[in-house]
Amino acid sequence: MASQKGVMLLDFWASPFGQRVRIALAEKGVEYEHKEENLSSKSELLIKSNQVHKNIPVLIHDCKTVFESLTIVQYIDEVWSDKTPLMPSDPYQRAQARFWADYVDKKVYDCTSRLWKPKEEEKEAAKMEMIEILQLLEVQLGDNKYFGGDTFGLVDVAFVPFTSWFYMFEMIAKLNVEAVAPRIVAWAKRCQERESVAKALSDPKTVYEFICMVMKKVLGQE
């Protein structure tokens, strides 16, 4: 059994990437120290721990650092392998899980950032792309309970934090996720019945208000 001593997470409350790690740690029953970061004034510990990107999340375990959320989640799964696995045992299914988790990483976050574009044609193009992304993920989910079938796993951990953004999608782009991808919304509700998810996810309206504040500063939007 892996040691739970010296486990610390450097994190930020609104980060979907940090939420992934919190969910994985909770699923494994790992006790850890949580350090909330101020991203406008990063701590010396964060800068020292992640000298490459100087960003959260960072997992510190037995004085060793791991960063990038999907890497951290897979590290947690391998280190605490005596607990319920987040990755399937079959090599092909593991490859599929890694692919779709990476797809979420590359597509959902990037497309969301473009929903804030001030030009309507750019915003509309991002909205149409997001609909395609959600519908493709819905096809991948199918009629399964989770993306891993009956088992909550890597793709669920990777994607579910972004469900807190669905309210934001509707407010800034008039994108009603339930109308275009109802199975994704049903899946999100099932995931939120898990204690690990319910405790990690931020309130959608609070996230929206925070992102509005950030975008106002970055883009000068009212």
CSV table of C-alpha atoms in Angstrom, one decimal:
chain,number,residue,atom,x,y,z
A,1,MET,CA,0.0,0.0,0.0
A,2,ALA,CA,1.4,3.4,-1.0
A,3,SER,CA,2.1,5.9,1.7
A,4,GLN,CA,-0.3,8.8,2.2
A,5,LYS,CA,2.2,10.8,4.2
A,6,GLY,CA,3.5,14.0,2.7
A,7,VAL,CA,0.7,14.4,0.1
A,8,MET,CA,0.0,18.0,-0.8
A,9,LEU,CA,-2.0,19.6,-3.6
A,10,LEU,CA,-1.3,23.1,-4.8
A,11,ASP,CA,-4.6,24.2,-6.4
A,12,PHE,CA,-7.1,27.0,-7.1
A,13,TRP,CA,-10.8,26.6,-6.3
A,14,ALA,CA,-12.1,27.4,-9.8
A,15,SER,CA,-9.7,25.3,-11.8
A,16,PRO,CA,-11.3,22.4,-13.6
A,17,PHE,CA,-7.8,20.9,-13.7
A,18,GLY,CA,-7.3,21.0,-10.0
A,19,GLN,CA,-10.8,19.6,-9.5
A,20,ARG,CA,-9.7,16.6,-11.5
A,21,VAL,CA,-7.0,15.9,-9.0
A,22,ARG,CA,-9.3,16.4,-6.0
A,23,ILE,CA,-11.8,13.9,-7.5
A,24,ALA,CA,-9.1,11.3,-8.1
A,25,LEU,CA,-7.7,11.7,-4.6
A,26,ALA,CA,-11.2,11.4,-3.1
A,27,GLU,CA,-12.0,8.3,-5.2
A,28,LYS,CA,-8.8,6.7,-3.8
A,29,GLY,CA,-9.5,7.8,-0.3
A,30,VAL,CA,-6.1,9.6,-0.1
A,31,GLU,CA,-5.7,12.2,2.7
A,32,TYR,CA,-3.8,15.2,1.7
A,33,GLU,CA,-3.0,18.8,2.5
A,34,HIS,CA,-4.7,21.3,0.3
A,35,LYS,CA,-2.9,24.6,-0.5
A,36,GLU,CA,-5.0,27.2,-2.2
A,37,GLU,CA,-3.0,29.4,-4.5
A,38,ASN,CA,-3.5,33.1,-5.5
A,39,LEU,CA,-2.7,32.9,-9.2
A,40,SER,CA,-2.1,36.6,-9.4
A,41,SER,CA,0.6,36.3,-6.7
A,42,LYS,CA,1.9,32.8,-6.9
A,43,SER,CA,3.6,31.3,-3.9
A,44,GLU,CA,7.3,30.5,-3.8
A,45,LEU,CA,6.4,26.9,-3.2
A,46,LEU,CA,4.4,26.8,-6.4
A,47,ILE,CA,7.1,28.5,-8.5
A,48,LYS,CA,9.8,26.2,-7.0
A,49,SER,CA,7.6,23.1,-7.4
A,50,ASN,CA,6.6,23.7,-11.0
A,51,GLN,CA,9.5,25.5,-12.6
A,52,VAL,CA,8.4,24.6,-16.1
A,53,HIS,CA,4.9,26.1,-16.1
A,54,LYS,CA,4.7,27.7,-12.7
A,55,ASN,CA,1.0,26.8,-12.6
A,56,ILE,CA,-1.5,24.6,-10.7
A,57,PRO,CA,-2.3,21.9,-10.1
A,58,VAL,CA,0.9,20.4,-8.5
A,59,LEU,CA,0.9,17.2,-6.5
A,60,ILE,CA,3.7,16.9,-4.0
A,61,HIS,CA,4.1,13.3,-2.7
A,62,ASP,CA,7.0,12.2,-0.6
A,63,CYS,CA,8.9,15.4,-1.6
A,64,LYS,CA,8.4,14.6,-5.3
A,65,THR,CA,6.4,16.8,-7.6
A,66,VAL,CA,4.0,15.8,-10.4
A,67,PHE,CA,2.2,18.3,-12.6
A,68,GLU,CA,-0.3,18.5,-15.5
A,69,SER,CA,-3.6,17.3,-14.3
A,70,LEU,CA,-4.0,14.2,-16.5
A,71,THR,CA,-0.5,13.0,-15.6
A,72,ILE,CA,-1.3,13.6,-11.9
A,73,VAL,CA,-4.6,11.6,-12.1
A,74,GLN,CA,-2.8,8.7,-13.8
A,75,TYR,CA,0.0,8.9,-11.2
A,76,ILE,CA,-2.6,8.7,-8.4
A,77,ASP,CA,-4.2,5.7,-10.0
A,78,GLU,CA,-0.9,3.9,-10.3
A,79,VAL,CA,0.5,4.8,-6.9
A,80,TRP,CA,-2.7,3.9,-5.0
A,81,SER,CA,-3.4,0.9,-7.2
A,82,ASP,CA,-4.9,-1.1,-4.2
A,83,LYS,CA,-8.0,1.1,-4.4
A,84,THR,CA,-10.7,1.2,-7.1
A,85,PRO,CA,-8.9,1.7,-10.4
A,86,LEU,CA,-9.6,4.8,-12.6
A,87,MET,CA,-8.1,3.1,-15.7
A,88,PRO,CA,-9.3,-0.2,-17.3
A,89,SER,CA,-7.0,-3.2,-17.2
A,90,ASP,CA,-7.3,-4.0,-20.9
A,91,PRO,CA,-4.5,-2.2,-22.9
A,92,TYR,CA,-6.8,-1.2,-25.7
A,93,GLN,CA,-9.4,0.3,-23.3
A,94,ARG,CA,-6.6,2.1,-21.5
A,95,ALA,CA,-5.5,3.6,-24.8
A,96,GLN,CA,-9.0,4.7,-25.6
A,97,ALA,CA,-9.4,6.3,-22.2
A,98,ARG,CA,-6.2,8.2,-22.6
A,99,PHE,CA,-7.2,9.4,-26.1
A,100,TRP,CA,-10.6,10.7,-25.0
A,101,ALA,CA,-9.2,12.4,-21.9
A,102,ASP,CA,-6.7,14.1,-24.1
A,103,TYR,CA,-9.5,15.1,-26.5
A,104,VAL,CA,-11.3,16.8,-23.6
A,105,ASP,CA,-8.0,18.6,-22.7
A,106,LYS,CA,-7.3,19.8,-26.2
A,107,LYS,CA,-10.8,20.7,-27.3
A,108,VAL,CA,-13.2,21.7,-24.5
A,109,TYR,CA,-10.9,24.2,-22.7
A,110,ASP,CA,-9.7,25.8,-25.9
A,111,CYS,CA,-13.1,26.2,-27.5
A,112,THR,CA,-14.5,27.7,-24.2
A,113,SER,CA,-11.9,30.4,-24.3
A,114,ARG,CA,-13.1,31.4,-27.7
A,115,LEU,CA,-16.8,31.7,-26.7
A,116,TRP,CA,-15.7,35.0,-25.1
A,117,LYS,CA,-14.5,36.6,-28.3
A,118,PRO,CA,-15.9,40.1,-28.7
A,119,LYS,CA,-16.8,39.6,-32.4
A,120,GLU,CA,-20.1,37.9,-32.9
A,121,GLU,CA,-19.0,35.8,-35.9
A,122,GLU,CA,-16.0,34.4,-33.9
A,123,LYS,CA,-18.3,33.7,-30.9
A,124,GLU,CA,-20.8,31.9,-33.1
A,125,ALA,CA,-18.1,29.8,-34.7
A,126,ALA,CA,-16.9,28.7,-31.3
A,127,LYS,CA,-20.4,27.9,-30.3
A,128,MET,CA,-20.9,25.7,-33.3
A,129,GLU,CA,-17.6,24.0,-32.6
A,130,MET,CA,-18.6,23.4,-29.0
A,131,ILE,CA,-21.8,21.8,-30.1
A,132,GLU,CA,-19.9,19.4,-32.3
A,133,ILE,CA,-17.5,18.6,-29.4
A,134,LEU,CA,-20.4,17.9,-27.0
A,135,GLN,CA,-22.2,15.8,-29.5
A,136,LEU,CA,-19.2,13.7,-30.4
A,137,LEU,CA,-18.6,13.1,-26.7
A,138,GLU,CA,-22.2,12.1,-26.4
A,139,VAL,CA,-21.8,9.5,-29.1
A,140,GLN,CA,-18.7,8.2,-27.3
A,141,LEU,CA,-20.7,8.0,-24.0
A,142,GLY,CA,-23.6,6.2,-25.8
A,143,ASP,CA,-26.0,4.6,-23.4
A,144,ASN,CA,-23.4,3.8,-20.8
A,145,LYS,CA,-23.5,5.0,-17.2
A,146,TYR,CA,-20.0,6.4,-17.5
A,147,PHE,CA,-17.5,6.8,-20.2
A,148,GLY,CA,-15.9,3.6,-18.9
A,149,GLY,CA,-19.1,1.7,-19.1
A,150,ASP,CA,-20.4,0.9,-15.6
A,151,THR,CA,-17.1,2.1,-14.1
A,152,PHE,CA,-16.3,5.7,-13.2
A,153,GLY,CA,-12.9,6.4,-14.7
A,154,LEU,CA,-10.3,8.6,-16.3
A,155,VAL,CA,-12.5,10.2,-19.0
A,156,ASP,CA,-15.2,11.0,-16.4
A,157,VAL,CA,-12.6,12.6,-14.1
A,158,ALA,CA,-11.2,14.6,-17.0
A,159,PHE,CA,-14.5,15.9,-18.3
A,160,VAL,CA,-16.8,16.3,-15.3
A,161,PRO,CA,-15.2,19.5,-13.9
A,162,PHE,CA,-16.2,21.3,-17.2
A,163,THR,CA,-19.9,20.6,-16.5
A,164,SER,CA,-19.7,23.5,-14.0
A,165,TRP,CA,-19.2,25.7,-17.1
A,166,PHE,CA,-22.5,24.6,-18.8
A,167,TYR,CA,-24.3,27.5,-17.1
A,168,MET,CA,-21.6,29.9,-18.5
A,169,PHE,CA,-22.1,28.4,-22.0
A,170,GLU,CA,-25.8,29.4,-21.9
A,171,MET,CA,-25.2,32.8,-20.4
A,172,ILE,CA,-22.5,34.0,-22.8
A,173,ALA,CA,-23.3,32.0,-26.0
A,174,LYS,CA,-27.0,31.0,-25.6
A,175,LEU,CA,-25.8,27.4,-25.8
A,176,ASN,CA,-28.3,25.1,-23.9
A,177,VAL,CA,-26.2,21.9,-23.4
A,178,GLU,CA,-29.3,19.9,-22.5
A,179,ALA,CA,-30.9,20.8,-25.8
A,180,VAL,CA,-27.9,19.7,-27.9
A,181,ALA,CA,-26.5,16.9,-25.8
A,182,PRO,CA,-29.1,15.6,-23.3
A,183,ARG,CA,-27.2,12.4,-22.5
A,184,ILE,CA,-24.1,14.4,-21.4
A,185,VAL,CA,-26.3,16.4,-19.0
A,186,ALA,CA,-27.8,13.1,-17.6
A,187,TRP,CA,-24.3,11.7,-17.3
A,188,ALA,CA,-23.2,14.9,-15.4
A,189,LYS,CA,-26.0,14.5,-12.9
A,190,ARG,CA,-25.0,10.8,-12.3
A,191,CYS,CA,-21.4,11.9,-11.7
A,192,GLN,CA,-22.5,14.6,-9.3
A,193,GLU,CA,-24.2,11.9,-7.2
A,194,ARG,CA,-20.7,10.7,-6.3
A,195,GLU,CA,-19.3,12.3,-3.2
A,196,SER,CA,-15.9,12.8,-4.8
A,197,VAL,CA,-17.5,14.9,-7.6
A,198,ALA,CA,-20.0,16.7,-5.5
A,199,LYS,CA,-17.4,18.0,-3.1
A,200,ALA,CA,-14.9,19.0,-5.8
A,201,LEU,CA,-17.1,20.9,-8.3
A,202,SER,CA,-17.6,24.6,-7.9
A,203,ASP,CA,-21.1,26.2,-8.1
A,204,PRO,CA,-21.8,27.0,-11.8
A,205,LYS,CA,-23.0,30.6,-11.1
A,206,THR,CA,-20.0,31.3,-8.9
A,207,VAL,CA,-17.7,30.1,-11.7
A,208,TYR,CA,-19.6,32.2,-14.2
A,209,GLU,CA,-19.2,35.3,-12.1
A,210,PHE,CA,-15.5,34.6,-11.5
A,211,ILE,CA,-14.9,34.1,-15.3
A,212,CYS,CA,-16.8,37.3,-16.1
A,213,MET,CA,-14.5,39.2,-13.7
A,214,VAL,CA,-11.4,37.7,-15.3
A,215,MET,CA,-12.6,38.3,-18.8
A,216,LYS,CA,-13.4,41.9,-17.9
A,217,LYS,CA,-9.8,42.4,-16.8
A,218,VAL,CA,-8.2,40.5,-19.7
A,219,LEU,CA,-10.4,41.8,-22.6
A,220,GLY,CA,-11.9,44.9,-21.1
A,221,GLN,CA,-15.4,43.5,-21.5
A,222,GLU,CA,-18.2,44.9,-19.6
